[in-house]
Structure formats: C-alpha cells, structure tokens
CSV table of C-alpha atoms in Angstrom, one decimal:
chain,number,residue,atom,x,y,z
A,1,UNK,CA,0.0,0.0,0.0
A,2,UNK,CA,1.2,3.5,-0.7
A,3,UNK,CA,1.9,5.8,2.2
A,4,UNK,CA,4.2,7.8,4.3
A,5,UNK,CA,6.5,6.1,6.7
A,6,UNK,CA,8.1,8.0,9.6
A,7,UNK,CA,10.7,6.6,11.8
A,8,UNK,CA,11.4,6.2,14.6
A,9,UNK,CA,8.0,6.6,16.2
A,10,UNK,CA,9.6,7.4,19.6
A,11,UNK,CA,13.0,8.9,20.2
A,12,UNK,CA,14.8,10.0,23.3
A,13,UNK,CA,18.0,12.1,23.2
A,14,UNK,CA,20.1,14.1,25.5
A,15,UNK,CA,20.4,17.9,25.3
A,16,UNK,CA,23.0,19.0,22.8
A,17,UNK,CA,22.7,16.0,20.5
A,18,UNK,CA,21.6,16.3,16.9
A,19,UNK,CA,18.9,13.8,15.9
A,20,UNK,CA,17.5,12.9,12.5
A,21,UNK,CA,13.9,11.9,11.8
A,22,UNK,CA,13.2,9.9,8.7
A,23,UNK,CA,10.3,10.4,6.3
A,24,UNK,CA,9.8,8.2,3.3
A,25,UNK,CA,6.9,8.1,0.8
A,26,UNK,CA,6.0,5.8,-2.0
A,27,UNK,CA,3.1,7.9,-3.3
A,28,UNK,CA,5.2,9.5,-6.0
A,29,UNK,CA,4.3,12.9,-4.6
A,30,UNK,CA,6.4,15.8,-5.5
A,31,UNK,CA,6.2,18.0,-2.4
A,32,UNK,CA,7.0,17.1,1.2
A,33,UNK,CA,6.5,18.9,4.4
A,34,UNK,CA,7.6,18.8,8.0
A,35,UNK,CA,5.3,20.1,10.8
A,36,UNK,CA,5.8,20.4,14.5
A,37,UNK,CA,2.9,19.9,16.8
A,38,UNK,CA,2.8,21.1,20.4
A,39,UNK,CA,-0.2,20.8,22.8
A,40,UNK,CA,-2.6,23.6,22.1
A,41,UNK,CA,-0.6,25.1,19.3
A,42,UNK,CA,-1.8,23.1,16.3
A,43,UNK,CA,0.7,22.3,13.5
A,44,UNK,CA,3.5,24.7,12.6
A,45,UNK,CA,5.4,24.4,9.4
A,46,UNK,CA,9.2,23.8,9.7
A,47,UNK,CA,10.4,23.2,6.2
A,48,UNK,CA,9.0,22.1,2.9
A,49,UNK,CA,10.3,20.9,-0.4
A,50,UNK,CA,8.4,21.0,-3.7
A,51,UNK,CA,11.1,19.4,-5.9
A,52,UNK,CA,14.2,17.3,-5.4
A,53,UNK,CA,17.3,19.3,-4.3
A,54,UNK,CA,15.2,22.3,-3.3
A,55,UNK,CA,13.6,23.3,-0.1
A,56,UNK,CA,12.2,26.4,1.7
A,57,UNK,CA,12.0,27.5,5.3
A,58,UNK,CA,8.6,27.5,7.0
A,59,UNK,CA,7.5,29.5,9.9
A,60,UNK,CA,9.8,27.9,12.6
A,61,UNK,CA,12.9,26.7,10.7
A,62,UNK,CA,15.5,27.9,13.3
A,63,UNK,CA,17.4,25.0,14.8
A,64,UNK,CA,16.3,22.5,12.1
A,65,UNK,CA,17.8,21.3,8.8
A,66,UNK,CA,16.5,19.2,5.9
A,67,UNK,CA,17.7,17.6,2.7
A,68,UNK,CA,15.9,16.4,-0.4
A,69,UNK,CA,18.2,14.2,-2.4
A,70,UNK,CA,15.6,11.8,-3.5
A,71,UNK,CA,11.9,12.3,-4.4
A,72,UNK,CA,10.9,9.7,-1.8
A,73,UNK,CA,12.9,10.9,1.1
A,74,UNK,CA,12.8,14.1,3.2
A,75,UNK,CA,14.8,13.7,6.5
A,76,UNK,CA,14.6,16.3,9.2
A,77,UNK,CA,17.6,17.0,11.5
A,78,UNK,CA,16.8,18.6,14.9
A,79,UNK,CA,20.1,20.3,15.8
A,80,UNK,CA,21.4,21.3,19.2
A,81,UNK,CA,20.5,24.9,18.3
A,82,UNK,CA,16.8,24.2,18.6
A,83,UNK,CA,15.9,25.5,22.0
A,84,UNK,CA,12.9,23.4,22.8
A,85,UNK,CA,13.0,20.3,20.6
A,86,UNK,CA,10.6,18.1,22.6
A,87,UNK,CA,7.6,17.8,20.4
A,88,UNK,CA,5.6,15.6,18.0
A,89,UNK,CA,6.8,15.8,14.4
A,90,UNK,CA,4.6,15.1,11.4
A,91,UNK,CA,5.7,14.6,7.8
A,92,UNK,CA,3.3,15.1,5.0
A,93,UNK,CA,3.3,14.9,1.2
A,94,UNK,CA,1.4,16.5,-1.6
A,95,UNK,CA,0.9,15.6,-5.3
A,96,UNK,CA,2.0,18.6,-7.4
A,97,UNK,CA,-0.3,17.8,-10.3
A,98,UNK,CA,-3.1,19.7,-12.0
A,99,UNK,CA,-6.5,19.0,-10.5
A,100,UNK,CA,-5.1,18.4,-7.1
A,101,UNK,CA,-7.4,19.7,-4.4
A,102,UNK,CA,-4.8,20.7,-1.9
A,103,UNK,CA,-5.1,18.2,0.9
A,104,UNK,CA,-1.9,16.8,2.6
A,105,UNK,CA,-1.2,13.2,3.2
A,106,UNK,CA,0.3,12.6,6.6
A,107,UNK,CA,2.6,10.0,8.2
A,108,UNK,CA,2.0,8.6,11.7
A,109,UNK,CA,4.4,11.0,13.4
A,110,UNK,CA,7.6,10.9,15.5
A,111,UNK,CA,7.7,11.9,19.1
A,112,UNK,CA,11.0,13.3,20.2
A,113,UNK,CA,11.8,13.8,23.9
A,114,UNK,CA,14.9,15.5,24.9
A,115,UNK,CA,16.1,14.7,28.4
B,1,UNK,CA,-1.2,36.0,5.4
B,2,UNK,CA,-3.7,33.2,5.8
B,3,UNK,CA,-4.9,32.2,9.3
B,4,UNK,CA,-7.3,29.8,10.9
B,5,UNK,CA,-9.2,30.2,14.2
B,6,UNK,CA,-10.9,27.4,16.0
B,7,UNK,CA,-12.6,29.2,18.9
B,8,UNK,CA,-13.3,26.1,21.0
B,9,UNK,CA,-10.3,24.4,22.6
B,10,UNK,CA,-12.3,21.6,24.1
B,11,UNK,CA,-15.9,20.4,23.6
B,12,UNK,CA,-17.7,17.7,25.5
B,13,UNK,CA,-20.9,16.1,24.1
B,14,UNK,CA,-23.0,13.1,25.0
B,15,UNK,CA,-23.0,10.1,22.8
B,16,UNK,CA,-25.9,10.4,20.3
B,17,UNK,CA,-26.0,14.2,20.6
B,18,UNK,CA,-25.3,16.5,17.7
B,19,UNK,CA,-21.9,18.2,17.2
B,20,UNK,CA,-20.7,21.4,15.7
B,21,UNK,CA,-17.1,22.5,15.6
B,22,UNK,CA,-16.4,26.0,14.6
B,23,UNK,CA,-13.7,27.3,12.2
B,24,UNK,CA,-13.1,30.7,10.9
B,25,UNK,CA,-10.4,31.5,8.3
B,26,UNK,CA,-8.7,34.4,6.7
B,27,UNK,CA,-7.5,34.1,3.1
B,28,UNK,CA,-7.1,36.5,0.2
B,29,UNK,CA,-8.6,34.3,-2.5
B,30,UNK,CA,-11.0,31.4,-2.8
B,31,UNK,CA,-9.8,29.1,-0.1
B,32,UNK,CA,-9.1,25.4,-0.1
B,33,UNK,CA,-10.6,24.3,3.2
B,34,UNK,CA,-10.1,21.1,5.1
B,35,UNK,CA,-11.0,19.3,8.3
B,36,UNK,CA,-8.6,16.7,9.6
B,37,UNK,CA,-9.0,14.3,12.6
B,38,UNK,CA,-6.2,13.1,14.8
B,39,UNK,CA,-6.3,10.2,17.3
B,40,UNK,CA,-3.7,10.4,20.1
B,41,UNK,CA,-0.2,9.7,18.9
B,42,UNK,CA,-1.3,9.4,15.3
B,43,UNK,CA,-1.1,11.3,12.1
B,44,UNK,CA,-3.9,13.4,10.6
B,45,UNK,CA,-6.6,11.9,8.5
B,46,UNK,CA,-8.7,13.9,6.1
B,47,UNK,CA,-12.4,14.1,7.0
B,48,UNK,CA,-13.6,16.4,4.2
B,49,UNK,CA,-12.5,19.2,1.9
B,50,UNK,CA,-14.0,22.2,0.1
B,51,UNK,CA,-12.5,23.9,-2.9
B,52,UNK,CA,-15.4,24.9,-5.1
B,53,UNK,CA,-19.0,24.1,-5.9
B,54,UNK,CA,-21.6,23.0,-3.4
B,55,UNK,CA,-21.0,24.8,-0.1
B,56,UNK,CA,-22.2,21.8,1.9
B,57,UNK,CA,-19.7,19.0,1.7
B,58,UNK,CA,-19.9,15.5,2.9
B,59,UNK,CA,-17.0,13.6,4.4
B,60,UNK,CA,-16.2,10.3,5.9
B,61,UNK,CA,-17.6,8.9,9.2
B,62,UNK,CA,-20.9,10.8,8.7
B,63,UNK,CA,-19.4,14.3,9.0
B,64,UNK,CA,-20.4,17.3,6.9
B,65,UNK,CA,-19.2,20.9,6.8
B,66,UNK,CA,-20.7,24.1,5.3
B,67,UNK,CA,-18.7,26.8,3.7
B,68,UNK,CA,-20.0,30.3,4.3
B,69,UNK,CA,-18.0,32.9,2.4
B,70,UNK,CA,-19.9,35.9,4.0
B,71,UNK,CA,-18.9,34.6,7.5
B,72,UNK,CA,-15.5,33.2,6.5
B,73,UNK,CA,-16.5,30.1,8.3
B,74,UNK,CA,-16.3,26.4,7.6
B,75,UNK,CA,-18.0,24.6,10.5
B,76,UNK,CA,-18.0,20.9,10.9
B,77,UNK,CA,-21.1,19.0,11.9
B,78,UNK,CA,-22.3,15.6,12.8
B,79,UNK,CA,-25.9,14.7,13.6
B,80,UNK,CA,-25.2,12.0,16.1
B,81,UNK,CA,-21.8,11.5,17.8
B,82,UNK,CA,-20.4,8.1,18.5
B,83,UNK,CA,-17.8,7.3,21.3
B,84,UNK,CA,-15.3,6.6,18.6
B,85,UNK,CA,-15.4,10.2,17.4
B,86,UNK,CA,-13.5,11.3,20.4
B,87,UNK,CA,-10.3,12.8,19.0
B,88,UNK,CA,-8.7,16.1,18.1
B,89,UNK,CA,-10.0,18.0,15.1
B,90,UNK,CA,-8.1,20.5,13.0
B,91,UNK,CA,-9.4,22.9,10.4
B,92,UNK,CA,-7.0,24.0,7.8
B,93,UNK,CA,-6.8,26.4,4.8
B,94,UNK,CA,-4.6,25.4,2.0
B,95,UNK,CA,-3.0,26.9,-1.1
B,96,UNK,CA,-3.1,25.1,-4.5
B,97,UNK,CA,0.7,24.6,-4.1
B,98,UNK,CA,0.2,22.5,-1.0
B,99,UNK,CA,1.1,24.7,1.9
B,100,UNK,CA,-1.5,24.5,4.6
B,101,UNK,CA,-2.1,26.6,7.7
B,102,UNK,CA,-3.8,24.9,10.6
B,103,UNK,CA,-5.9,26.0,13.5
B,104,UNK,CA,-5.0,25.1,17.0
B,105,UNK,CA,-7.4,22.2,17.1
B,106,UNK,CA,-10.5,21.3,19.1
B,107,UNK,CA,-10.4,18.3,21.4
B,108,UNK,CA,-13.7,16.4,21.4
B,109,UNK,CA,-14.7,14.3,24.4
B,110,UNK,CA,-17.7,12.0,24.2
B,111,UNK,CA,-19.7,11.2,27.3
B,112,UNK,CA,-21.4,7.8,27.5
C-alpha cells in the first residue's frame, strides 16, 4: 500500500545532540513537508520541499535542517541549536499535479523527547 | 497571510447528541478548506474538503461541513456523535501549491 513512513516513532535524546527523523513516501508525490505539533498550538510548518534538491523554510525553521536528495525521502535533523525540541513531528506529502485539491497526506508522526 | 481560528479548545458532548465544531479563516482568495481528525499519537486523517462548488460538503464517518463565504466560516457538523469520534479535530486552509495553515485544534470528548 502507498503511504508515508516516519521513523522512529519514539526517540529520546540528551540535550546537545543532533537527531535525524526519517520520512519516506511511496506515493510518487512531488512535495513534502515537516510540521511540528505542540499541545494547544496546532501544527506549525518547519520546512517544505516542492522538488528534489530544493527546499524552503517554513514558519519555525530555526534549529532545524533538511535535505531532499531523492523524491521519496525528506529527512529532518533537529540540531542542538533548537531551544525546545521536545515535540511531535509530522511529515506530509502533496501531489503537485493539475487537478489536485490541496489536501496533505500525513505520516504517523515521530515523538521526540529531549532529556 | 492566511490564518485559521478554532474558537473552541475543548468540547464535550454526550453520545448520540449532535456536534458542531467552529472554524473561521482568513485568506485572500478562494480558499481550499479542510477538516482533519487526529487520534492520540497518530497522524492526521482527512475528513472532508472544500475547494469549489456546493457549499455543503460530505465527508467520511458521517461528518459534513458548510462553507459560508460571508462569514469566513467552515463549521464541521455531525448529527449523532459516537464514542469513537473522540479525537482532536483540525481545520486548515490550503494553497493550491500545497502549503496549509492549521488552526490550534478542538479536542472532542464524548460522554457515555
């Protein structure tokens, strides 16, 4: 079945360590997105990529980095510069085709806890 | 800039009662509007969407929503709530290019 796979589902790290969250999709979608979710704050856009080898900052990009070397993959690195990294991270994809109706397709999320 | 407001942080309804979740948006053009549902620790699932045509849209699980341009609203409704509907609900406004802005969510609790 086609879908978006995020891993790991749970991740614990010490302060000062970089961590990388994986996002893989087999939907052949062009665009991919990373959102951060905190209680009571909805989803906030971190980074997005509409084509391979290109990506743009979202609303809260500071302390994060991404790469898009393959269409299927959009990993997110949470760096030590991120002041409050504990959160639930959601990856989504979007088919950049005519006639699309704008909805995003989400993975199951990764919960990062920094100790 | 586009924005979405969900005025109700938490709603509690009895099983079998009707439900309405409110959503107001701000967007400069004709909006793409969505309602998503999220169970604890899970990703978001699309309930329904509006992008043109009939202003009353039907979705999965018996949900419907009505787009009212004059009120900049896109409220979600269900005539009879089931215990399995307990979850968090997000309203979102999207661009044709795929970027979406989400409201802060409404948590629904269903009383037996």
